[in-house]
XYZ file of C-alpha atoms in Angstrom:
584
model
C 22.596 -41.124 49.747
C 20.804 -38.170 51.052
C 21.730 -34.789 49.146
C 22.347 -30.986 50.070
C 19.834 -29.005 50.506
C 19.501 -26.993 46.869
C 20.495 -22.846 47.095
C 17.832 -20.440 47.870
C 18.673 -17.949 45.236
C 19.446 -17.287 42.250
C 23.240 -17.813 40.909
C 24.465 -19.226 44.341
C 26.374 -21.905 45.192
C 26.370 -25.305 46.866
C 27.807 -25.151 50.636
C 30.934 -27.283 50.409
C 30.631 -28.052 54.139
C 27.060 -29.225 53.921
C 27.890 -31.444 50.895
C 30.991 -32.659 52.596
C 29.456 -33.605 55.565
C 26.286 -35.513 53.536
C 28.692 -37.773 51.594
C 29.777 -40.830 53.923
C 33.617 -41.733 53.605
C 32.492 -45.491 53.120
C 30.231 -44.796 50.472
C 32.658 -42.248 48.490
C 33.406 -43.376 44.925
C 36.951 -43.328 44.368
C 38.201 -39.872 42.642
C 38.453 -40.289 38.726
C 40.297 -37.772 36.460
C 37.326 -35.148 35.023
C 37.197 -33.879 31.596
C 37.588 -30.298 31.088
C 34.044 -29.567 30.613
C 33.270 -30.841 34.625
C 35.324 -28.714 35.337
C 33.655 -25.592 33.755
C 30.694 -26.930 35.270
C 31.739 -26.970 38.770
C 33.238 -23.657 38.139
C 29.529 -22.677 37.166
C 26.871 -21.232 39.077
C 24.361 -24.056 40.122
C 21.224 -23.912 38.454
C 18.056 -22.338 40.610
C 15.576 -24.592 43.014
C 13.550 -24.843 40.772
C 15.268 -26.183 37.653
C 17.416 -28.619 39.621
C 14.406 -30.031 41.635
C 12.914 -32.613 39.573
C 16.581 -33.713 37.690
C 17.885 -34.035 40.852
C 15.800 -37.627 41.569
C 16.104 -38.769 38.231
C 19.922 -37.965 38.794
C 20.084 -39.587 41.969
C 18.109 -42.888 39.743
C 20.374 -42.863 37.413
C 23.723 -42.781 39.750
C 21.568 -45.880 41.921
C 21.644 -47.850 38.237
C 24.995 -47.622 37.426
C 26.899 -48.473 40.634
C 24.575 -51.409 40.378
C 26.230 -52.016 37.073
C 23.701 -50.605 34.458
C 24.994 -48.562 31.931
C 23.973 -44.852 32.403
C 21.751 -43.708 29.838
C 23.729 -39.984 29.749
C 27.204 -39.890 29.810
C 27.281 -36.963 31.436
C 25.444 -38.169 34.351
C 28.192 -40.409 35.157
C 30.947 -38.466 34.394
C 32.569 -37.239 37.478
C 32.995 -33.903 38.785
C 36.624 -32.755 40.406
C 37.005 -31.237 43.829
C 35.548 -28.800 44.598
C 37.085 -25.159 46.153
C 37.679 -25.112 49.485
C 36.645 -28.464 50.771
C 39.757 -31.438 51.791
C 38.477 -34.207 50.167
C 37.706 -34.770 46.518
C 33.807 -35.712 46.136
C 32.191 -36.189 42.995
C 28.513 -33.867 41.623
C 25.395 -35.261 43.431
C 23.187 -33.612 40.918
C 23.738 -35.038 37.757
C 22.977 -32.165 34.982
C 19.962 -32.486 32.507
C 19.947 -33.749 29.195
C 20.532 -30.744 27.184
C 17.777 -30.261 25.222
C 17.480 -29.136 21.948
C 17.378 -24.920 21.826
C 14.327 -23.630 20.939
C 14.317 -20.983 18.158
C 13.360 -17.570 19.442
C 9.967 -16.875 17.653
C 11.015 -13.893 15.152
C 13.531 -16.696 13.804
C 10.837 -18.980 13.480
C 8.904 -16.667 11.754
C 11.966 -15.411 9.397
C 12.335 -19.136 8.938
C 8.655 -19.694 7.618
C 9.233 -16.503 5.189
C 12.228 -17.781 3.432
C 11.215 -20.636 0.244
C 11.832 -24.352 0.367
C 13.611 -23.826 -2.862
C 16.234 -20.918 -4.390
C 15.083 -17.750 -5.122
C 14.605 -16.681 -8.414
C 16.077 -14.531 -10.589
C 14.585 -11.914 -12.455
C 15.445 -9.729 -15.495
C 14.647 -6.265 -15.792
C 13.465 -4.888 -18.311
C 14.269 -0.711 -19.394
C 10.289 -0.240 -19.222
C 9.791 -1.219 -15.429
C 12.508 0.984 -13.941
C 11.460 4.124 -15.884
C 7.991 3.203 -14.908
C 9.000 2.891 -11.237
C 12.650 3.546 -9.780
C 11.583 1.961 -6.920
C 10.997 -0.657 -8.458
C 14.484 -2.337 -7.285
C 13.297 -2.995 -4.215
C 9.810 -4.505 -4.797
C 10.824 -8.370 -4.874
C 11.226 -9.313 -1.527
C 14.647 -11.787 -0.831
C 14.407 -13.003 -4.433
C 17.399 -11.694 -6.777
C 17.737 -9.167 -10.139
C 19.621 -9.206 -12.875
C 20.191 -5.839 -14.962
C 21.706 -6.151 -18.201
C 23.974 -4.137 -19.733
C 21.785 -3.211 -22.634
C 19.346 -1.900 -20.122
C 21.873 0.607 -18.738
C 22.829 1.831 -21.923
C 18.685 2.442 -22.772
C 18.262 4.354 -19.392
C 21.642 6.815 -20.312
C 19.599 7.504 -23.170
C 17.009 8.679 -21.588
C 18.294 10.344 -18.652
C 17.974 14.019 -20.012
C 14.382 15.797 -20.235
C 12.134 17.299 -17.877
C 9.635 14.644 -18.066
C 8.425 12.120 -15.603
C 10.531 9.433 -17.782
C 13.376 11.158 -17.155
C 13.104 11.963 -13.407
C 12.272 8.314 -12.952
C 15.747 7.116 -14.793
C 17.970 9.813 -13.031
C 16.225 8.308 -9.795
C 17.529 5.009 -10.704
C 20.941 6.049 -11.563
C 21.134 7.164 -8.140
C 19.992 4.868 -6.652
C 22.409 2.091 -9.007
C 24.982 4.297 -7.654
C 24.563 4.286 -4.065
C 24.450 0.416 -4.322
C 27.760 0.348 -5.960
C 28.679 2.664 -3.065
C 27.712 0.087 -0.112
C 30.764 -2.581 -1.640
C 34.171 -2.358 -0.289
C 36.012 -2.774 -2.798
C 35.083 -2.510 -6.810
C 36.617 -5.545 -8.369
C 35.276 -7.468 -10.558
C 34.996 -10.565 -8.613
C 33.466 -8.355 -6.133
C 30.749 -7.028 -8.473
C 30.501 -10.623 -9.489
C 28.823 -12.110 -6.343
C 25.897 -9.588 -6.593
C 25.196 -6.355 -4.522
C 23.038 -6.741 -1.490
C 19.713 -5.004 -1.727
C 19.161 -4.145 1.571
C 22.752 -1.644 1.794
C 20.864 0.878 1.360
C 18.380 0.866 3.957
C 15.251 -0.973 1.940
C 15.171 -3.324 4.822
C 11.885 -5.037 2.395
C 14.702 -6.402 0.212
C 16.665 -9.343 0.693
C 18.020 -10.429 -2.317
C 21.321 -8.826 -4.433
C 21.634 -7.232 -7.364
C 23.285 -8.690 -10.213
C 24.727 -6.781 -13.429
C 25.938 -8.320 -16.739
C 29.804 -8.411 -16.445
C 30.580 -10.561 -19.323
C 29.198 -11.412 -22.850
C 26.620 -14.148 -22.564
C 25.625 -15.915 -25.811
C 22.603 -17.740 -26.705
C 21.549 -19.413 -29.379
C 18.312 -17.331 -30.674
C 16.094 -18.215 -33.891
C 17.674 -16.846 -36.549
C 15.203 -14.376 -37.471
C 15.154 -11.992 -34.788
C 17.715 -8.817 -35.456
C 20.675 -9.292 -33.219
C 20.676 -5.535 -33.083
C 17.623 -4.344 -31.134
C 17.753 -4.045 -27.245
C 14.464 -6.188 -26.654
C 16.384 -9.418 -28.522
C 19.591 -8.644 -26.851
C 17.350 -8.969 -23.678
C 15.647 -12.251 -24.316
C 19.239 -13.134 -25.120
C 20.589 -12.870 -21.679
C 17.288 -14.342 -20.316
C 17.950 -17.467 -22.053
C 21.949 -17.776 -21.357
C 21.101 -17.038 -17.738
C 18.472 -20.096 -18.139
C 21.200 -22.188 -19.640
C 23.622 -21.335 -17.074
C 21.416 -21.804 -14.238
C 19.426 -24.841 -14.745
C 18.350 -25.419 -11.603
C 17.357 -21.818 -10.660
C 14.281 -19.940 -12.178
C 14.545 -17.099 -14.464
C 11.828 -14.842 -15.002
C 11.369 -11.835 -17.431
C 9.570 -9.131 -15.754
C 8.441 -6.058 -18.415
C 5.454 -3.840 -19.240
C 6.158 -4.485 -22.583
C 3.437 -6.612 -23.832
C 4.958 -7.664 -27.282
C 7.899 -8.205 -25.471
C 6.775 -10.855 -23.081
C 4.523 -12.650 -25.851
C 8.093 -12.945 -27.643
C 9.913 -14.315 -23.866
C 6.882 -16.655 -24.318
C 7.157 -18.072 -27.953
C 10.722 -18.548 -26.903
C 9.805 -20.395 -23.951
C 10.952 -18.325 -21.759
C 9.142 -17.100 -18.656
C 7.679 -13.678 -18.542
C 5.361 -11.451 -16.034
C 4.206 -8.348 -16.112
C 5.079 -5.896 -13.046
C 2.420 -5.502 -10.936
C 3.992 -4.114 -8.053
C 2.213 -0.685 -8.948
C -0.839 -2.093 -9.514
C -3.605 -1.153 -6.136
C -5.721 -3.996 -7.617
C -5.479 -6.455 -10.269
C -9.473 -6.310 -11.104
C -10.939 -2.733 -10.911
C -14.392 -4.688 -10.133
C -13.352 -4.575 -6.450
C -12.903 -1.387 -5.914
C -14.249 0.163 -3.176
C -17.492 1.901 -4.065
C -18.378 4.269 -1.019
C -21.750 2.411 -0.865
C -23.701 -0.378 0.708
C -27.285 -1.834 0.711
C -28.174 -3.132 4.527
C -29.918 -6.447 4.886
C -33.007 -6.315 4.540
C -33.910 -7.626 7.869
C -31.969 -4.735 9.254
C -34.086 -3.556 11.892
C -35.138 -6.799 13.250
C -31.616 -8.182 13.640
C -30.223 -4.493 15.303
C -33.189 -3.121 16.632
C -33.020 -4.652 20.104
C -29.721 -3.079 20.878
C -30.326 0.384 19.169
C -29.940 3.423 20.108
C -31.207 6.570 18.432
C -31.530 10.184 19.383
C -31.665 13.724 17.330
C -29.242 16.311 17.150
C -29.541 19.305 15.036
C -32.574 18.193 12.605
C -30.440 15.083 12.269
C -30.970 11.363 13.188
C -27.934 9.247 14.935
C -28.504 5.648 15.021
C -25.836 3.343 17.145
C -25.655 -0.068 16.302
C -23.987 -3.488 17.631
C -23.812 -6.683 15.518
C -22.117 -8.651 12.969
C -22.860 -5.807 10.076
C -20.288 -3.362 12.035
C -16.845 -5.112 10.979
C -18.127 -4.718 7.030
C -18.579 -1.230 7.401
C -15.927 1.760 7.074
C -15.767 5.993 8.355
C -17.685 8.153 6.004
C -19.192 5.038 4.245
C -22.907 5.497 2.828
C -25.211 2.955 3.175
C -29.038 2.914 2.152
C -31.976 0.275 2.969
C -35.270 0.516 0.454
C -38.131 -1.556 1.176
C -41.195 -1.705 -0.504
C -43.692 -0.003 2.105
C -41.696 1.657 4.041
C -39.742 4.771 4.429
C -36.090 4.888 3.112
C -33.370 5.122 5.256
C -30.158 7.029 3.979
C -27.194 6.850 6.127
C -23.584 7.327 6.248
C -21.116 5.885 9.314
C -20.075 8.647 11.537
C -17.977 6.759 13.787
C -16.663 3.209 14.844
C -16.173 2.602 17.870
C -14.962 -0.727 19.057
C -17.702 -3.273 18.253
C -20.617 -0.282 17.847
C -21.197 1.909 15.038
C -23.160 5.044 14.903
C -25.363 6.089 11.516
C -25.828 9.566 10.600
C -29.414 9.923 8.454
C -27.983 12.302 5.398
C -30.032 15.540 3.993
C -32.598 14.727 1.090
C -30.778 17.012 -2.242
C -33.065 15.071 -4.334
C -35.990 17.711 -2.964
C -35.967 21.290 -5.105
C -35.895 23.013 -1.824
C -32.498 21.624 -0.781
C -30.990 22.096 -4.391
C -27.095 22.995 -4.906
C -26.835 26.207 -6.786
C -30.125 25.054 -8.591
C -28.792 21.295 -9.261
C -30.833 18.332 -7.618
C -29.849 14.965 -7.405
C -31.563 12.260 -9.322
C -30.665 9.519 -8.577
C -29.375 8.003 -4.866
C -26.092 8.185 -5.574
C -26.272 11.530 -6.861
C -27.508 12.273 -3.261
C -24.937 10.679 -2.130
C -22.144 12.779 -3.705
C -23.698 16.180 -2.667
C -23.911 15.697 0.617
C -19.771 14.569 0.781
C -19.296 17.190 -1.412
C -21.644 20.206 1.447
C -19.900 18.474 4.287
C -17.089 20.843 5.920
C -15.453 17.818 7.890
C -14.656 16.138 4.465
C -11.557 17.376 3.305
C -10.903 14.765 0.152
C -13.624 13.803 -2.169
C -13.509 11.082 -4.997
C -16.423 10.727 -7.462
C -16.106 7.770 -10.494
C -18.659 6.755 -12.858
C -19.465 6.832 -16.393
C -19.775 9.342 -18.752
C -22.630 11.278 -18.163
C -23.722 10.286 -14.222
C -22.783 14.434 -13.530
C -19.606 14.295 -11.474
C -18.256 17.885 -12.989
C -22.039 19.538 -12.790
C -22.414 18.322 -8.713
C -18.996 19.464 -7.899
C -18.923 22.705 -9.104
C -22.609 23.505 -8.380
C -21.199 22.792 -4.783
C -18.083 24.929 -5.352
C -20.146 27.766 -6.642
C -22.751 27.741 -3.296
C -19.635 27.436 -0.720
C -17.847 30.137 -2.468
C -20.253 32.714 -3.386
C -23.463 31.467 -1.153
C -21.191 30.242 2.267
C -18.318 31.951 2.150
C -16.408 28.851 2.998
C -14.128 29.219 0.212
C -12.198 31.843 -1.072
C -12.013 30.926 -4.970
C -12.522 27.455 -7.153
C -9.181 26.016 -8.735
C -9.515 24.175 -11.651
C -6.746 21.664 -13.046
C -6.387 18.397 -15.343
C -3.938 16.626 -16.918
C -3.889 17.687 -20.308
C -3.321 13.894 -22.362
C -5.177 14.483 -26.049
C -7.486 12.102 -27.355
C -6.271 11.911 -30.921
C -3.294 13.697 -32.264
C -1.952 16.475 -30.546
C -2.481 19.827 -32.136
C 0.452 21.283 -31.165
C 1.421 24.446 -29.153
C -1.228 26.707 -27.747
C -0.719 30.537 -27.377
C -1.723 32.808 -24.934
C -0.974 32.845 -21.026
C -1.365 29.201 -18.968
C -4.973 30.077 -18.286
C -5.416 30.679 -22.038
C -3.393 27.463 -22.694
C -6.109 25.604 -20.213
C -8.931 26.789 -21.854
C -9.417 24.114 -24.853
C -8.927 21.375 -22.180
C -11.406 22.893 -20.341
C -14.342 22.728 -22.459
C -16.524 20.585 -19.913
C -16.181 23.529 -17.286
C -17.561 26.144 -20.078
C -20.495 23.637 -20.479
C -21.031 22.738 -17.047
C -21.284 27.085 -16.340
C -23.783 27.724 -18.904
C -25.961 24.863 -17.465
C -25.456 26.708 -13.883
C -26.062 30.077 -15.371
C -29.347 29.295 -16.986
C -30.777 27.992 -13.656
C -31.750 31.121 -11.826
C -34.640 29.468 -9.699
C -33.855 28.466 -5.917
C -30.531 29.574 -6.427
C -29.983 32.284 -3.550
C -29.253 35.514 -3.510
C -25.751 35.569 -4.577
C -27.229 33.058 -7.385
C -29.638 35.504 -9.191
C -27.945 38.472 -8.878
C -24.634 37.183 -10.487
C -23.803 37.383 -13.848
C -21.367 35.427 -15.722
C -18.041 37.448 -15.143
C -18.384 37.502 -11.820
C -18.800 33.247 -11.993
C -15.543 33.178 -13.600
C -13.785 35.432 -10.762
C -14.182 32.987 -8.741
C -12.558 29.834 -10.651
C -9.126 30.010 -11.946
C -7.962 27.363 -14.115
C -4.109 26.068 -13.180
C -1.670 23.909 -15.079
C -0.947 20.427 -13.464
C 2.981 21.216 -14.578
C 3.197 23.996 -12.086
C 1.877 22.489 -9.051
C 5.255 21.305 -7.356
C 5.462 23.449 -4.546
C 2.756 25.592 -4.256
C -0.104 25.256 -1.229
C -3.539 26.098 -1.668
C -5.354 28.063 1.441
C -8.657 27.901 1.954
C -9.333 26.771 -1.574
C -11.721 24.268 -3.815
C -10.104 22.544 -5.883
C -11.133 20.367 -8.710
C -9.299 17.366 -9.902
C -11.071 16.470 -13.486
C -10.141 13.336 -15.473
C -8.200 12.499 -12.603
C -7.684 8.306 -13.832
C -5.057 9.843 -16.117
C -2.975 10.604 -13.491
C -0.218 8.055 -12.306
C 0.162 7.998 -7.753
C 3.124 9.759 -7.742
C 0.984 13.252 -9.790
C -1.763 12.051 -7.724
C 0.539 12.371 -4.377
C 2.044 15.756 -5.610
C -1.276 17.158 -6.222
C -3.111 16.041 -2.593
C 0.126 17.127 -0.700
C -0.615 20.755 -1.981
C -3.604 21.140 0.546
C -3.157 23.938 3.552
C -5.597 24.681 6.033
C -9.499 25.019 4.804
C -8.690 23.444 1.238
C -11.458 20.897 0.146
C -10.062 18.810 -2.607
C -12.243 17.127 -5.330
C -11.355 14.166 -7.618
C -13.229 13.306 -10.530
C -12.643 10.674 -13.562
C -13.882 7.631 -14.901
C -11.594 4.489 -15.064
C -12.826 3.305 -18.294
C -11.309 5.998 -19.981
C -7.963 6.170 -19.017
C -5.536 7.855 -21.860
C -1.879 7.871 -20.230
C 0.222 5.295 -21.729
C 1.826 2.233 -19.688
C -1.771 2.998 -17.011
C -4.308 0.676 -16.043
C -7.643 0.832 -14.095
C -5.622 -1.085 -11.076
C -2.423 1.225 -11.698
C -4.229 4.717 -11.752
C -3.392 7.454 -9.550
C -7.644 7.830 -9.011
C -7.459 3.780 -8.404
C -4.835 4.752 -5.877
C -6.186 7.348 -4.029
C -9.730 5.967 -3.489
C -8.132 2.551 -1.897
C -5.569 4.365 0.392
C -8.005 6.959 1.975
C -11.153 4.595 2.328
C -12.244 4.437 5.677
C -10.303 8.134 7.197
C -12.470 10.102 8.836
C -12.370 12.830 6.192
C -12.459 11.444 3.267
C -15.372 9.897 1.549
C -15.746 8.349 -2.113
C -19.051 7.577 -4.363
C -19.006 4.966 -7.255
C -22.062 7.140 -9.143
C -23.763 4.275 -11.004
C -26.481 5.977 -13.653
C -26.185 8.415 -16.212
C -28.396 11.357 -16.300
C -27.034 13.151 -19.649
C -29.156 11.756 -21.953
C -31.134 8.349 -23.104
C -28.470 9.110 -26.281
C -25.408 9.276 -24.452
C -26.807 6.266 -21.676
C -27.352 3.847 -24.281
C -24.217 4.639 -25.900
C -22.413 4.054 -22.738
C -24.060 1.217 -22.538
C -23.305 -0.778 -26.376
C -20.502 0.524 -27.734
């Protein structure tokens, strides 16, 4: 039976005339009843050239099959078609429609798909610690569920009043509780019951709901644990809400060490939060520096280019050592018989990077307000810390390697030597050692002054070194040193900016991100900012070395364009104080 030719465009329809005229009365079928759906699809626009091309022969095979008595393999290719409009005669559908196949899933369902888990998600238990340690903290588990109970409400009421961080954190919280309990329609208990959806709020990260304790849960705990504290009333509702839901897992999460070695002994799972953690081992931490091969130039020498600019070497290089290497990063390459070559990346560009040869501080002639470097690293500090285009500096190490002497040697010859800066600005957050001592007269610089005892030692070092020192250098005295550097209070920094100013961050791995954030945001135009500490002596409670605000920082600017950071690896106080650092 010879078919109509198929439409030329898109959405058109078959030409009853041409169709009428192609079907032979003798070989008409006789005109059957058609379901509903034919109809629907004769109503339809036919389908373009191109799609109906190839099913229309395997149509027209299959229609040849079963008027030779073969049953069709598609019932809808045999299923008749009714009239259609405007022709006389009833005919049935020459082109049999496709198998319909199954829909493909658009790919961002596929990939939601692959997200979700094979199995439920879990369930886990705040405890007080982790929301006044972060009130964000809600929205950190991805589509898996929590469950806040009631004794952990009543601990944050009690804690809601204060000016601390604590207390900011918890009234945070609150807030954000509330606006949770907002997003329901109605407040019944059945309502409350079936968990509040994370995401109402606009944390689009969270999928899961919120869950809070709406009736008394009993489980059977050993008999020796007070009924009366709010850490056993805790690892009660952990284990009712493990009896309850066999088949689901619940999961402790607190910072509460003792705590979770108790979930533990009960057999009950327990983790730690380490949502605010930047790394879980502080050993790979970005250090600011890297050793090149030592086959360097024989591997990038063919495709090098090199030129001088200034009294300064450039060095562009292609190869497989480009991807490893970051903006502002200092890298070195000592070999035995030949000349050292000290370089930091300037710029990446693409597959090509370009090396910038650094100045030599180790030599007296270049020394920093009469401070040399000793050591490569040490070079490798003062010449972030002289550079104008680097706006955010971050110096670890030991005790002892001479992070505080470097950076305000280098404070002291922009300020009073260059002119770059107007004054030095001192801060630090002031955690004690041992016991504190209590209040401290005076004004807040007076206050400042016992905490900053390594600045008064640090200036009598500079003040005794009157050689190479400049003008400015050997004809200041002491008072007018201190004109220049004003100590501030880290509790008074909200809202201030700092123009054209140097300011020093000391013991900076005491700080949690959020002081650390508060702190950096304080920069205006011209303000260098310094941040010194050393990880391994880190006094805040509830802070690790993969929590700290220095930890932080050093991870989330590595690699901008004005920032740089130097792990400073030797100590240069004294054999005393290096061995020390060393054994004990």
């Amino acid at each position: 039976m010879p078919l109509p030719k198929p439409p030329t465009q898109r959405a058109s329809r078959l030409d009853p005339e041409a169709l009428a005229t192609n079907l032979s009365p003798s070989k008409r079928p006789p005109v059957l009843e058609a379901p509903a759906t034919a109809a629907v699809a004769a109503a339809s626009p036919a389908l373009p050239s191109a799609v109906t091309a190839a099913p229309a022969a395997s149509a027209a095979k299959s229609a040849g099959r079963t008027r030779a008595g073969g049953k069709p393999r598609d019932a809808v290719a045999a299923a008749p078609t009714p009239e259609l409009r405007g022709s006389t005669q009833p005919s049935l559908a020459l082109v049999a429609p496709p198998p319909t196949p199954a829909k493909a899933k658009p790919a961002a369902t596929r990939a939601k798909a692959r997200k979700q888990p094979a199995g439920e998600p879990k369930l886990f238990v705040l405890d007080t610690n982790v929301l006044m340690h972060d009130p964000m903290s809600l929205f950190r588990f991805e589509e898996h569920d929590i469950y806040l109970p009631m004794i952990t409400l009543e601990e944050l009421d009690g804690h809601k009043k204060g000016m601390t961080e604590v207390a900011r954190n918890v009234r945070q919280v609150s807030r954000e509780l509330d606006h949770l309990a907002a997003s329901l329609k109605s407040s019944s208990l059945e309502e409350m019951a079936k968990g509040l959806p994370l995401d109402g709020t606009g944390h689009r990260e969270a999928g899961g709901k919120l869950f809070f304790q709406t009736q008394l849960l009993n489980a059977a705990l050993p008999q020796g644990l007070p009924q009366g504290k709010a850490d056993n009333q805790i690892l009660g509702v952990v284990q009712a809400l493990k009896e309850a839901q066999p088949g689901r897992e619940v999961v402790l999460v607190s910072k509460d060490i003792n705590m979770r070695v108790k979930a533990r002994a009960l057999g009950l799972p327990a983790e730690d939060y380490r949502n605010d953690k930047t790394l879980e081992d502080s050993d790979l931490l970005y250090t600011g520096v890297q050793a090149l091969p030592a086959d360097f130039w024989e591997r990038h020498g063919k495709t090098m280019e090199s030129w001088s600019q200034g009294g300064t070497t450039f060095y562009r290089i292609s190869g497989p050592l480009v991807p490893t290497l970051l903006v502002n990063q200092l890298v070195y390459l000592e070999a035995p018989g030949a000349a050292p070559l000290y370089a930091k990346v300037n710029e990446i560009t693409g597959k090509t990077a370009v090396l910038r040869t650094l100045k030599d501080y180790g030599h007296q002639k270049n020394a920093v307000w009469g401070v040399a470097a000793r050591n490569r690293e040490q070079n490798f500090a003062l010449n972030l810390l002289m550079d104008p285009d680097c706006d955010f500096v971050t110096l670890t190490g030991s005790a002892g390697t001479g992070k505080t002497l470097m950076t305000l040697a280098a404070g002291l010859s922009q300020v009073l030597d260059e002119r770059r800066y107007s004054e030095i600005i001192v801060t630090r957050v002031t955690v004690p050692v041992g016991e504190d001592i209590g209040f401290l007269p005076g004004t807040e610089e007076e206050k400042m002054g016992p905490w900053m005892g390594a600045l008064d030692d640090n200036l009598e070092v500079l003040a005794r070194s009157d050689n190479s020192a400049g003008e400015w250098g050997r004809a200041a005295t002491n008072d007018l040193v201190r004109s220049k550097i004003k100590i501030k209070s880290l509790n008074f920094m909200r809202g201030r900016t700092f123009l054209n100013k140097y300011v020093i961050i000391d013991e900076a791995q005491n700080l949690t991100p959020k002081q650390m954030k508060t702190l950096i945001t304080r920069a205006g135009p011209g303000t260098k900012i310094v941040c010194l500490g050393n990880l391994a002596q880190i006094d805040t409670p509830y802070l690790t070395e993969g929590s700290s605000g220095l930890t932080y920082a050093v991870d989330k600017f590595k690699g901008w364009a004005h920032s740089g950071h130097v792990t400073l690896a030797r100590g240069e106080r004294s054999r005393l104080a290096d061995f020390a650092s060393e054994v004990l």
